[in-house]
Coordinates of C-alpha atoms in Angstrom, one line a residue:
Chain X
X538 CA 148.0 -41.7 -61.1
X539 CA 151.6 -40.4 -60.7
X540 CA 153.1 -40.6 -57.2
X541 CA 155.9 -38.2 -56.2
X542 CA 159.4 -39.5 -55.4
X543 CA 159.3 -38.7 -51.7
X544 CA 156.0 -40.5 -51.4
X545 CA 157.5 -43.5 -53.2
X546 CA 160.4 -43.6 -50.8
X547 CA 158.0 -43.5 -47.9
X548 CA 155.9 -46.3 -49.4
X549 CA 158.9 -48.5 -49.9
X550 CA 160.3 -47.8 -46.4
X551 CA 156.9 -48.7 -44.9
X552 CA 156.6 -51.9 -47.0
X553 CA 160.1 -52.9 -45.9
X554 CA 159.2 -52.4 -42.3
X555 CA 156.1 -54.7 -42.8
X556 CA 158.3 -57.3 -44.5
X557 CA 160.7 -57.3 -41.5
X558 CA 157.8 -57.5 -39.0
X559 CA 156.1 -60.3 -40.8
X560 CA 159.2 -62.3 -41.5
X561 CA 161.5 -62.0 -38.5
X562 CA 159.8 -64.4 -36.0
X563 CA 159.7 -67.1 -38.6
X564 CA 163.3 -66.6 -39.7
X565 CA 164.2 -66.8 -36.0
X566 CA 162.3 -70.1 -35.7
X567 CA 164.2 -71.6 -38.7
X568 CA 167.5 -70.3 -37.4
X569 CA 167.0 -71.8 -33.9
X570 CA 165.9 -75.1 -35.4
X571 CA 169.3 -75.6 -37.0
X572 CA 171.5 -74.4 -34.2
X573 CA 173.7 -76.8 -32.2
X574 CA 173.3 -76.6 -28.3
X575 CA 176.5 -74.6 -28.0
X576 CA 175.2 -71.8 -30.1
X577 CA 171.8 -71.9 -28.4
X578 CA 173.5 -71.4 -25.1
X579 CA 175.5 -68.4 -26.4
X580 CA 174.7 -65.1 -24.7
X581 CA 174.9 -63.3 -28.0
X582 CA 172.6 -65.2 -30.4
X583 CA 173.2 -64.8 -34.1
X584 CA 170.8 -64.9 -37.0
X585 CA 172.7 -67.5 -39.1
X586 CA 173.9 -70.7 -37.4
X587 CA 177.7 -70.9 -37.7
X588 CA 177.6 -74.7 -37.4
X589 CA 174.2 -75.8 -38.7
X590 CA 173.0 -79.2 -37.6
X591 CA 170.1 -81.5 -37.9
X592 CA 170.6 -82.9 -34.4
X593 CA 167.6 -80.9 -33.1
X594 CA 165.3 -82.7 -35.5
X595 CA 166.6 -86.1 -34.4
X596 CA 166.3 -85.2 -30.8
X597 CA 162.8 -83.9 -31.3
X598 CA 161.7 -87.3 -32.8
X599 CA 163.4 -89.1 -29.9
X600 CA 161.8 -87.0 -27.2
X601 CA 158.2 -87.0 -28.4
X602 CA 156.1 -89.3 -30.6
X603 CA 156.1 -86.7 -33.4
X604 CA 155.6 -89.1 -36.3
X605 CA 152.6 -90.7 -34.5
X606 CA 151.2 -87.3 -33.7
X607 CA 151.6 -86.2 -37.3
X608 CA 149.7 -89.3 -38.4
X609 CA 146.9 -88.6 -36.0
X610 CA 146.7 -85.0 -37.2
X611 CA 146.7 -86.2 -40.8
X612 CA 143.9 -88.6 -40.2
X613 CA 141.8 -86.2 -38.2
X614 CA 142.3 -83.4 -40.7
X615 CA 141.7 -85.5 -43.8
X616 CA 138.5 -87.1 -42.4
X617 CA 137.2 -83.8 -41.2
X618 CA 137.8 -82.1 -44.5
X619 CA 136.3 -84.8 -46.6
X620 CA 133.2 -85.3 -44.5
X621 CA 132.6 -81.6 -44.0
X622 CA 132.8 -80.8 -47.7
X623 CA 130.6 -83.8 -48.6
X624 CA 127.8 -82.7 -46.4
X625 CA 128.3 -78.9 -46.8
X626 CA 128.2 -78.8 -50.6
X627 CA 124.6 -79.8 -51.1
X628 CA 123.4 -77.5 -48.3
X629 CA 125.5 -74.6 -49.7
X630 CA 123.8 -75.2 -53.0
X631 CA 120.4 -74.7 -51.5
X632 CA 121.5 -71.8 -49.4
X633 CA 123.0 -70.0 -52.4
X634 CA 120.2 -70.7 -54.9
X635 CA 117.2 -70.1 -52.7
X636 CA 116.3 -67.1 -50.5
X637 CA 114.2 -69.1 -48.1
X638 CA 114.1 -68.7 -44.3
X639 CA 116.2 -71.8 -44.1
X640 CA 118.9 -70.1 -46.1
X641 CA 118.7 -67.1 -43.9
X642 CA 118.7 -69.2 -40.8
X643 CA 121.8 -71.0 -41.9
X644 CA 123.6 -67.8 -42.8
X645 CA 122.6 -66.4 -39.4
X646 CA 123.9 -69.5 -37.7
X647 CA 127.2 -69.3 -39.6
X648 CA 127.7 -65.8 -38.2
X649 CA 126.5 -66.6 -34.7
X650 CA 128.6 -69.7 -34.4
X651 CA 131.6 -67.6 -34.9
X652 CA 130.8 -65.9 -31.7
X653 CA 130.6 -69.0 -29.4
X654 CA 133.1 -69.2 -26.7
X655 CA 134.2 -72.8 -27.3
X656 CA 134.0 -73.6 -23.6
X657 CA 130.2 -73.5 -23.8
X658 CA 130.3 -76.0 -26.6
X659 CA 133.1 -78.3 -25.4
X660 CA 131.8 -79.1 -21.9
X661 CA 128.5 -80.7 -23.3
X662 CA 130.4 -82.2 -26.2
X663 CA 132.9 -83.7 -23.7
X664 CA 130.0 -85.3 -21.8
X665 CA 128.3 -86.5 -24.9
X666 CA 131.4 -88.0 -26.4
X667 CA 132.3 -89.5 -23.0
X668 CA 128.9 -91.4 -23.0
X669 CA 129.6 -92.5 -26.5
X670 CA 133.1 -93.7 -25.4
X671 CA 134.6 -91.4 -28.0
X672 CA 136.8 -89.4 -25.6
X673 CA 140.5 -89.9 -26.3
X674 CA 139.8 -91.1 -29.8
X675 CA 140.5 -89.6 -33.2
X676 CA 137.0 -90.4 -34.6
X677 CA 135.5 -88.4 -31.7
X678 CA 137.7 -85.5 -32.5
X679 CA 136.7 -85.8 -36.2
X680 CA 133.1 -85.4 -35.3
X681 CA 133.9 -82.1 -33.5
X682 CA 136.0 -80.9 -36.3
X683 CA 133.4 -81.6 -39.0
X684 CA 130.8 -79.4 -37.2
X685 CA 133.5 -76.9 -36.4
X686 CA 134.5 -76.6 -40.1
X687 CA 130.9 -76.6 -41.4
X688 CA 130.1 -72.9 -41.0
X689 CA 133.1 -71.8 -42.9
X690 CA 132.7 -74.5 -45.5
X691 CA 129.1 -73.4 -46.1
X692 CA 130.1 -69.8 -46.3
X693 CA 132.9 -70.4 -48.9
X694 CA 130.9 -73.0 -50.9
X695 CA 127.8 -70.8 -51.1
X696 CA 130.1 -68.1 -52.6
X697 CA 131.3 -70.5 -55.2
X698 CA 127.8 -71.7 -56.1
X699 CA 126.7 -68.1 -56.6
X700 CA 129.5 -67.7 -59.1
X701 CA 127.9 -70.4 -61.3
X702 CA 125.3 -68.7 -63.4
X703 CA 121.8 -70.3 -62.9
X704 CA 121.3 -69.7 -66.6
X705 CA 123.7 -72.6 -67.3
X706 CA 121.5 -74.9 -65.3
X707 CA 118.4 -73.6 -66.9
X708 CA 119.9 -74.2 -70.3
X709 CA 120.7 -77.8 -69.4
X710 CA 117.1 -78.2 -68.2
X711 CA 115.7 -76.8 -71.4
X712 CA 117.9 -79.3 -73.3
X713 CA 116.1 -82.0 -71.3
X714 CA 118.6 -82.9 -68.6
X715 CA 117.0 -84.0 -65.3
X716 CA 117.6 -82.4 -62.0
X717 CA 120.3 -84.8 -60.9
X718 CA 122.0 -84.8 -64.3
X719 CA 122.1 -81.0 -64.3
X720 CA 123.7 -81.0 -60.9
X721 CA 126.2 -83.7 -61.7
X722 CA 127.2 -82.8 -65.2
X723 CA 126.8 -79.0 -65.3
X724 CA 127.1 -77.6 -61.8
X725 CA 129.5 -80.0 -60.1
X726 CA 132.4 -79.6 -62.6
X727 CA 132.2 -75.9 -62.3
X728 CA 132.2 -76.1 -58.5
X729 CA 135.1 -78.6 -58.3
X730 CA 137.9 -76.1 -57.9
X731 CA 136.0 -74.3 -55.1
X732 CA 135.2 -77.6 -53.4
X733 CA 138.9 -78.6 -53.5
X734 CA 139.9 -75.2 -52.1
X735 CA 137.3 -75.5 -49.3
X736 CA 138.4 -79.0 -48.4
X737 CA 142.0 -77.9 -48.2
X738 CA 141.0 -75.0 -46.0
X739 CA 139.1 -77.3 -43.7
X740 CA 142.1 -79.5 -43.7
X741 CA 144.4 -76.8 -42.6
X742 CA 142.1 -75.5 -39.9
X743 CA 141.8 -79.0 -38.5
X744 CA 145.5 -79.6 -38.8
X745 CA 146.2 -76.4 -36.8
X746 CA 143.4 -76.8 -34.2
X747 CA 144.5 -77.0 -30.6
X748 CA 141.7 -76.4 -28.0
X749 CA 139.4 -79.3 -28.8
X750 CA 142.3 -81.7 -29.2
X751 CA 143.8 -80.6 -25.9
X752 CA 140.5 -81.3 -24.1
X753 CA 139.4 -84.5 -25.9
X754 CA 142.7 -86.4 -26.3
X755 CA 144.3 -87.6 -23.1
X756 CA 147.1 -90.1 -23.9
X757 CA 150.2 -89.2 -26.0
X758 CA 149.6 -91.9 -28.5
X759 CA 146.2 -90.4 -29.4
X760 CA 147.2 -86.8 -29.4
X761 CA 147.6 -84.5 -32.5
X762 CA 150.7 -82.6 -33.4
X763 CA 149.8 -79.2 -31.8
X764 CA 149.1 -80.9 -28.5
X765 CA 152.3 -83.0 -28.6
X766 CA 154.2 -79.8 -29.4
X767 CA 153.3 -78.3 -26.1
X768 CA 154.9 -81.2 -24.3
X769 CA 158.3 -79.8 -25.4
X770 CA 157.6 -76.9 -23.1
X771 CA 158.3 -78.2 -19.6
X772 CA 156.0 -77.8 -16.6
X773 CA 158.1 -74.8 -15.4
X774 CA 158.0 -73.3 -18.9
X775 CA 161.6 -74.4 -19.4
X776 CA 162.1 -75.7 -22.9
X777 CA 164.8 -77.4 -24.8
X778 CA 164.9 -74.7 -27.4
X779 CA 166.5 -76.6 -30.3
X780 CA 164.2 -79.6 -30.5
X781 CA 161.2 -77.3 -29.7
X782 CA 162.1 -75.1 -32.7
X783 CA 162.7 -78.1 -34.9
X784 CA 159.4 -79.8 -34.1
X785 CA 157.5 -76.5 -34.5
X786 CA 159.1 -75.8 -37.8
X787 CA 158.2 -79.3 -39.1
X788 CA 154.6 -78.9 -37.9
X789 CA 154.2 -75.8 -40.0
X790 CA 155.5 -77.1 -43.3
X791 CA 152.4 -79.0 -44.4
X792 CA 150.0 -76.1 -43.8
X793 CA 152.5 -73.6 -45.4
X794 CA 152.7 -75.8 -48.6
X795 CA 148.9 -76.3 -48.8
X796 CA 148.2 -72.7 -48.0
X797 CA 150.6 -71.4 -50.7
X798 CA 148.8 -73.6 -53.2
X799 CA 145.3 -72.4 -52.4
X800 CA 145.8 -68.9 -51.0
X801 CA 144.3 -67.1 -53.9
X802 CA 141.2 -69.3 -53.9
X803 CA 140.7 -69.0 -50.2
X804 CA 140.7 -65.3 -50.2
X805 CA 138.6 -65.3 -53.4
X806 CA 136.1 -67.7 -51.9
X807 CA 135.8 -65.8 -48.6
X808 CA 135.3 -62.6 -50.5
X809 CA 132.6 -63.9 -52.8
X810 CA 130.9 -65.3 -49.7
X811 CA 131.2 -62.1 -47.8
X812 CA 130.3 -59.7 -50.5
X813 CA 127.4 -61.3 -52.1
X814 CA 125.5 -62.7 -49.2
Chain W
X247 CA 113.1 -75.9 -35.8
X248 CA 110.3 -73.9 -37.5
X249 CA 112.7 -72.8 -40.2
X250 CA 113.2 -76.4 -41.1
X251 CA 109.6 -76.9 -41.8
X252 CA 109.4 -73.9 -43.9
X253 CA 112.3 -75.1 -46.0
X254 CA 110.2 -78.0 -47.4
X255 CA 107.9 -76.6 -50.1
X256 CA 105.7 -79.8 -50.4
X257 CA 104.4 -79.3 -46.8
X258 CA 101.0 -77.8 -47.4
X259 CA 100.4 -75.4 -44.5
X260 CA 102.7 -72.7 -45.9
X261 CA 100.8 -69.4 -46.0
X262 CA 101.5 -67.1 -49.0
X263 CA 103.4 -64.7 -46.7
X264 CA 106.3 -67.1 -46.7
X265 CA 106.2 -67.6 -50.4
X266 CA 106.5 -63.8 -50.9
X267 CA 110.1 -63.9 -49.9
X268 CA 111.0 -66.3 -52.7
X269 CA 112.5 -64.9 -55.9
X270 CA 110.0 -64.6 -58.7
X271 CA 110.2 -66.6 -61.9
X272 CA 111.6 -69.8 -60.7
X273 CA 112.2 -71.9 -63.8
X274 CA 112.6 -75.6 -63.9
X275 CA 116.0 -75.8 -62.2
X276 CA 114.7 -73.8 -59.2
X277 CA 111.8 -76.1 -58.8
X278 CA 114.1 -79.0 -59.1
X279 CA 116.0 -77.7 -56.1
X280 CA 112.8 -77.3 -54.2
X281 CA 112.0 -81.0 -54.5
X282 CA 115.5 -82.0 -53.6
X283 CA 116.0 -79.4 -50.8
X284 CA 115.3 -81.7 -47.9
X285 CA 117.6 -84.4 -49.3
X286 CA 120.3 -81.8 -49.9
X287 CA 120.1 -80.1 -46.6
X288 CA 119.7 -83.0 -44.1
X289 CA 123.3 -84.3 -44.3
X290 CA 124.6 -81.0 -42.9
X291 CA 121.6 -80.1 -40.9
X292 CA 121.6 -83.2 -38.7
X293 CA 125.2 -82.8 -37.5
X294 CA 124.7 -79.1 -36.9
X295 CA 121.6 -79.8 -34.8
X296 CA 123.1 -82.8 -32.9
X297 CA 126.6 -81.6 -32.4
X298 CA 126.4 -77.8 -32.3
X299 CA 122.9 -76.4 -31.5
X300 CA 122.1 -79.2 -29.2
X301 CA 125.3 -79.1 -27.1
X302 CA 125.0 -75.3 -27.0
X303 CA 121.5 -75.6 -25.4
X304 CA 122.8 -78.4 -23.2
X305 CA 125.7 -76.1 -22.1
X306 CA 123.3 -73.4 -21.1
X307 CA 121.3 -75.9 -19.1
X308 CA 124.5 -77.1 -17.4
X309 CA 125.2 -73.6 -16.2
X310 CA 122.2 -74.0 -13.9
X311 CA 123.4 -77.3 -12.4
X312 CA 126.2 -78.3 -10.1
X313 CA 127.7 -80.7 -12.7
X314 CA 131.2 -81.8 -11.9
X315 CA 133.5 -84.3 -13.6
X316 CA 134.1 -87.6 -11.8
X317 CA 131.5 -87.1 -9.2
X318 CA 129.3 -90.0 -8.2
X319 CA 126.4 -88.1 -6.8
X320 CA 123.8 -87.2 -9.4
X321 CA 123.9 -83.7 -10.9
X322 CA 121.4 -81.3 -9.3
X323 CA 119.5 -78.3 -10.6
X324 CA 120.7 -75.3 -8.5
X325 CA 119.1 -72.4 -10.3
X326 CA 121.1 -69.3 -10.6
X327 CA 123.6 -70.2 -7.9
X328 CA 126.5 -70.5 -10.3
X329 CA 125.7 -67.0 -11.6
X330 CA 125.5 -65.6 -8.1
X331 CA 128.9 -67.1 -7.2
X332 CA 130.3 -65.8 -10.5
X333 CA 129.1 -62.3 -9.7
X334 CA 131.4 -62.4 -6.6
X335 CA 134.3 -64.2 -8.3
X336 CA 136.8 -61.4 -8.5
X337 CA 139.3 -63.6 -10.3
X338 CA 136.7 -64.2 -13.1
X339 CA 136.0 -60.5 -13.5
X340 CA 139.7 -59.8 -13.5
X341 CA 140.1 -62.3 -16.3
X342 CA 137.1 -60.7 -18.0
X343 CA 138.8 -57.3 -17.8
X344 CA 142.0 -58.8 -19.2
X345 CA 140.0 -60.3 -22.0
X346 CA 138.6 -56.9 -22.9
X347 CA 142.0 -55.2 -22.8
X348 CA 143.4 -58.0 -24.9
X349 CA 140.6 -58.0 -27.5
X350 CA 140.8 -54.2 -27.9
X351 CA 144.6 -54.1 -27.6
X352 CA 145.0 -56.6 -30.4
X353 CA 142.1 -55.5 -32.7
X354 CA 142.8 -51.8 -32.9
X355 CA 146.6 -51.8 -33.7
X356 CA 146.0 -54.8 -35.9
X357 CA 143.4 -52.9 -37.9
X358 CA 145.6 -49.8 -38.3
X359 CA 148.6 -51.9 -39.3
X360 CA 146.5 -54.0 -41.7
X361 CA 145.0 -50.9 -43.2
X362 CA 148.4 -49.5 -43.9
X363 CA 149.6 -52.7 -45.4
X364 CA 146.5 -53.1 -47.5
X365 CA 146.9 -49.5 -48.8
X366 CA 150.5 -50.3 -49.7
X367 CA 149.6 -53.6 -51.4
X368 CA 147.0 -51.7 -53.4
X369 CA 149.8 -49.6 -55.0
X370 CA 152.0 -50.6 -57.8
X371 CA 155.1 -51.5 -55.7
X372 CA 157.9 -53.8 -56.7
X373 CA 158.0 -55.9 -53.5
X374 CA 154.3 -56.4 -53.4
X375 CA 154.6 -60.1 -54.2
X376 CA 157.0 -60.6 -51.3
X377 CA 154.6 -59.0 -48.8
X378 CA 151.7 -61.0 -50.1
X379 CA 153.8 -64.2 -49.8
X380 CA 155.0 -63.4 -46.3
X381 CA 151.6 -62.4 -45.1
X382 CA 150.6 -66.1 -45.7
X383 CA 152.9 -67.3 -43.0
X384 CA 151.1 -66.1 -39.9
X385 CA 147.8 -67.2 -41.4
X386 CA 148.9 -70.8 -42.2
X387 CA 150.8 -71.4 -39.0
X388 CA 149.2 -73.4 -36.2
X389 CA 148.5 -71.1 -33.2
X390 CA 150.6 -73.4 -31.1
X391 CA 153.6 -72.9 -33.4
X392 CA 153.1 -69.1 -33.4
X393 CA 153.2 -69.2 -29.6
X394 CA 156.3 -71.4 -29.6
X395 CA 158.0 -69.2 -32.2
X396 CA 157.5 -66.1 -30.2
X397 CA 158.7 -67.8 -27.0
X398 CA 161.9 -68.3 -28.9
X399 CA 161.9 -64.6 -29.9
X400 CA 161.2 -63.4 -26.4
X401 CA 163.6 -65.8 -24.7
X402 CA 165.6 -63.8 -22.2
X403 CA 168.9 -65.4 -23.1
X404 CA 168.8 -66.9 -26.5
X405 CA 166.0 -64.7 -28.0
X406 CA 166.6 -62.4 -30.8
X407 CA 164.5 -59.5 -29.3
X408 CA 166.8 -58.9 -26.4
X409 CA 169.9 -59.3 -28.6
X410 CA 168.5 -56.7 -31.1
X411 CA 167.7 -54.3 -28.2
X412 CA 171.3 -54.8 -26.9
X413 CA 172.7 -54.1 -30.3
X414 CA 170.8 -50.8 -30.7
X415 CA 171.7 -49.9 -27.1
X416 CA 168.3 -50.2 -25.5
X417 CA 169.4 -52.5 -22.8
X418 CA 167.6 -55.9 -23.2
X419 CA 168.0 -58.9 -20.9
X420 CA 164.3 -58.7 -20.0
X421 CA 162.2 -61.7 -19.5
X422 CA 159.2 -60.3 -21.4
X423 CA 156.7 -63.1 -20.8
X424 CA 157.4 -63.4 -17.0
X425 CA 157.4 -59.7 -16.2
X426 CA 154.2 -58.6 -14.5
X427 CA 154.1 -55.4 -16.5
X428 CA 155.4 -56.7 -19.8
X429 CA 153.6 -60.1 -20.1
X430 CA 150.2 -58.8 -21.5
X431 CA 151.7 -56.3 -23.9
X432 CA 154.1 -59.1 -25.1
X433 CA 151.2 -61.4 -25.7
X434 CA 149.2 -58.7 -27.4
X435 CA 152.1 -58.1 -29.9
X436 CA 151.9 -61.8 -30.9
X437 CA 148.1 -61.5 -31.3
X438 CA 148.6 -58.5 -33.6
X439 CA 151.2 -60.4 -35.7
X440 CA 149.1 -63.6 -35.9
X441 CA 145.9 -61.9 -37.1
X442 CA 147.4 -59.4 -39.6
X443 CA 146.9 -61.4 -42.8
X444 CA 143.2 -62.1 -42.5
X445 CA 142.5 -58.4 -41.7
X446 CA 144.8 -57.2 -44.5
X447 CA 143.2 -59.5 -47.0
X448 CA 139.7 -58.4 -46.1
X449 CA 140.6 -54.7 -46.3
X450 CA 142.5 -55.2 -49.5
X451 CA 139.4 -56.7 -51.0
X452 CA 137.5 -53.7 -49.9
X453 CA 140.0 -51.4 -51.5
X454 CA 139.9 -53.3 -54.8
X455 CA 136.2 -52.8 -54.9
X456 CA 136.5 -49.0 -54.8
X457 CA 136.3 -47.6 -58.3
X458 CA 139.5 -46.2 -59.6
X459 CA 137.7 -43.5 -61.6
X460 CA 136.5 -41.9 -58.4
X461 CA 140.1 -41.6 -57.2
X462 CA 141.2 -40.1 -60.4
X463 CA 138.3 -37.7 -60.5
X464 CA 139.2 -36.6 -56.9
X465 CA 142.9 -36.2 -57.9
X466 CA 141.9 -34.1 -60.9
X467 CA 139.8 -31.9 -58.5
X468 CA 143.0 -31.4 -56.6
X469 CA 142.3 -33.5 -53.5
X470 CA 145.3 -34.5 -51.5
X471 CA 146.1 -38.1 -50.4
X472 CA 144.4 -37.7 -47.1
X473 CA 141.4 -36.0 -48.5
X474 CA 141.0 -38.8 -51.2
X475 CA 141.2 -41.4 -48.4
X476 CA 138.6 -39.7 -46.3
X477 CA 136.1 -38.9 -49.1
X478 CA 136.6 -41.9 -51.5
X479 CA 138.5 -44.8 -49.9
X480 CA 137.0 -44.8 -46.4
X481 CA 133.3 -44.6 -47.3
X482 CA 133.8 -47.6 -49.7
X483 CA 135.8 -49.5 -47.1
X484 CA 133.6 -48.9 -44.1
X485 CA 131.3 -51.9 -44.3
X486 CA 134.1 -54.4 -44.6
X487 CA 136.2 -52.6 -42.0
X488 CA 133.3 -52.6 -39.5
X489 CA 132.5 -56.3 -40.1
X490 CA 136.1 -57.5 -39.8
X491 CA 136.6 -55.4 -36.6
X492 CA 133.5 -56.8 -35.0
X493 CA 134.6 -60.4 -35.8
X494 CA 138.2 -59.7 -34.6
X495 CA 136.9 -58.3 -31.3
X496 CA 134.8 -61.5 -30.8
X497 CA 137.5 -63.9 -31.9
X498 CA 140.1 -62.3 -29.8
X499 CA 137.9 -62.1 -26.7
X500 CA 137.4 -65.9 -27.1
X501 CA 140.9 -66.8 -28.0
X502 CA 142.8 -69.5 -26.1
X503 CA 145.8 -71.1 -27.7
X504 CA 148.2 -68.2 -28.0
X505 CA 148.0 -67.2 -24.3
X506 CA 148.0 -70.9 -23.3
X507 CA 151.3 -71.6 -25.1
X508 CA 153.0 -68.3 -24.4
X509 CA 152.3 -67.8 -20.7
X510 CA 149.6 -70.3 -19.5
X511 CA 147.9 -67.3 -18.1
X512 CA 150.8 -66.2 -16.0
X513 CA 152.6 -64.4 -14.5
X514 CA 150.2 -64.1 -11.5
X515 CA 147.2 -64.3 -13.8
X516 CA 148.1 -61.2 -15.8
X517 CA 147.4 -62.9 -19.1
X518 CA 144.7 -65.2 -17.9
X519 CA 142.1 -64.7 -20.6
X520 CA 138.5 -65.7 -19.8
X521 CA 138.8 -68.8 -22.0
X522 CA 141.9 -69.9 -20.0
X523 CA 140.0 -69.3 -16.8
X524 CA 137.0 -71.3 -17.9
X525 CA 139.2 -74.1 -19.3
X526 CA 141.0 -74.5 -16.0
X527 CA 137.8 -74.4 -14.1
X528 CA 136.2 -77.1 -16.3
X529 CA 139.1 -79.4 -17.1
X530 CA 141.5 -78.9 -14.2
X531 CA 139.1 -78.5 -11.3
X532 CA 136.2 -80.4 -13.0
X533 CA 133.6 -77.6 -12.3
X534 CA 131.5 -78.1 -15.4
X535 CA 128.5 -76.2 -14.2
X536 CA 130.4 -73.2 -13.0
X537 CA 132.5 -73.1 -16.2
X538 CA 129.4 -73.4 -18.3
X539 CA 128.0 -70.4 -16.4
X540 CA 131.2 -68.5 -17.4
X541 CA 130.5 -69.4 -21.0
X542 CA 127.0 -68.1 -20.7
X543 CA 128.2 -64.8 -19.3
X544 CA 130.7 -64.5 -22.2
X545 CA 128.0 -65.2 -24.8
X546 CA 125.7 -62.7 -23.2
X547 CA 128.3 -60.0 -23.2
X548 CA 129.3 -60.8 -26.8
X549 CA 125.7 -60.8 -28.0
X550 CA 125.0 -57.5 -26.4
X551 CA 128.1 -56.0 -27.9
X552 CA 127.2 -57.5 -31.3
X553 CA 123.7 -56.1 -31.1
X554 CA 124.9 -52.6 -30.2
X555 CA 127.4 -52.9 -33.1
X556 CA 124.9 -54.0 -35.6
X557 CA 122.5 -51.3 -34.5
X558 CA 125.2 -48.8 -35.1
X559 CA 126.1 -50.3 -38.4
X560 CA 122.5 -50.1 -39.6
X561 CA 122.3 -46.5 -38.6
X562 CA 125.5 -45.7 -40.3
X563 CA 124.5 -47.8 -43.3
X564 CA 123.0 -44.8 -45.2
X565 CA 126.3 -43.0 -45.8
X566 CA 128.2 -46.1 -46.5

C-alpha cells in the first residue's frame, strides 16, 4: 500500500515523539550517574556531564552493600528460575497436550493468580515462613519466587509445547521409542530454546522483584538489590542523587542485557500462549 | 481438589461424561502422557497448593481474626468485625478511590499511546528498530529503578523536567512529587511509561494477525485510513485489546513498588494506593487480620469487575 508524503511526515514525527518519551528518563539516569557533585548541584542541569566521573559509583559501593545485595539477588533469581522451570515444564506439557479439567483448572488458576493482591498472599506466607524460620533468608524468598514465577512459566511453556507437532511424537512412538525416550529425545530438544527463554524471563522477574523481598528480608546483609537501592533514598526522601543514579544504573544492566537477548522469544512465547489457549 | 482426581485416568470412578471432553483419537503418545500425568504434574502442583492456594485460603481466614504481629495473646476469631471496621475506615476508602483513579488513569492513556505506537511499528518505517529496542528498556527495568529514575527527572532542582520547562518558557521549579495537586498525576505518568512496552507488544501481535489482504481490499474499495481502522483493524484487535486492558486494570490497581519508591504514598496520602495502605497496616502496625480483610475486599472488587468484564466480552464475542 502506498502512503502519501504528508502521512509519512506525520508518522515519522509521531515515532520520534515516542522515541523521546521512551528514552529520555533513561538517558537522564545515565547522565546523572556520571555527574560530579558540582554539576548535580547546578541550578541549570545539563544533559551531557561536562566533567564525567566514576566517583558516584565508588561512593555508591561505599555507602551500601551493593555487591552483597547483587549476590543475594543473583542467588535468589537463579535458584527461582531453575526450580520454577524444572517443575513447570512437565506440567506445561500435560496442560498443553491434554484438554482435561486439570488443564483447564491450571489455566484458570494462571489467570486468577494474576489478580491476587499480593498482600492477601504475603501475610499468610510471612506467618508460614516465620514458623519455618525462613524469614530473612534467601531460601525463603526463593520459595516465594518459585510459586510466583510458576503461572507465567506454565503459560509460556505451554505455548512452546503446542508449537511442537504431536505427529513428531507419534512418529517416534511408531518407530518403537518408549514414552520417556520420546519425551527426552524428541520433545525436549525442540523445547530447549523455549525452556531457556522461560528461565531467563523468570530470572529477570525475580531479579527485579521488590514487594516480597521488602517484606521478607529484614537485615541489610540478606537484602536483594532493589531493597538496598531504596536505602539510598533517605527517610525524608532526600537522596544523594549521584550515587543513587549510579547504583540504579548498575542494577538495570543485567536485566537489560538478558532482556535484549531473549526479547523476541519472550514476546513470541507470550503470544503463542495467549493466542492458542 | 476434585480436578486433581479427574486428572488421573487410572482412577476407576470416572463417568463417561468426563471422558467426553477429551480429544478423540489419542494415539500411543497421548496414552503415554496419561500414564505419566500424575508424575509430571505433581512437582508443580504441590508448591502451587502449599505456597499459593493454601496461603490464599489462610489469608481469607485471617481476615476474620484479630491476628497481629508480635502479640503474645492467642489469635481469636472475631467474625466480620474487621470488615465492619473497614466499612467505616475513611482512609481505606480514600486509598481505594485513589487506586481506582490510578488504575484507570494509567490504563486508558497507556492503551491509547500503545495503540498508536503499535500502529506505527506495524508500518514500514526506518526507525522502527530503534523504537522496538527502546521499548525494551521500561520492560526490563526493575520497578524500583524506574521509580528512582523518575525521581531524578522530577527533582525540583537538579531534574531535567523543570529545566526543560524553564527552557521552553513554562516556568518550572515545581516539586512535582510533593505537590498535593501534582503528585498523583506525576506518579500516573510514570505508570504509563513503565507499562507501555507490554501493552504495545500485545497490540502489535494483534495487528500482525490481521490479514493484509483485507486492508488492501478495503483500500481498493476507497476506504480512508480511519474507515479501514474501524472496519478491519479494530474488529481483529478487539479480543486482545480487551484482554490486555482487563489485565492492566487489575495489575495497576494492585501495584505497589512505583508509588512506594516515588512518594511512599505521600503527600498527605494523595498517592497512597490500596496496596501501600495494606502494607503499612500489616507490616508497620502489625495488624495482620485487618490488612487481610483489606486484601479480601480488593479481591472481591476485582472479581466482580472481572466477572462483569468477561460477561461483556462474551456478549461482544459474536462480532469480534
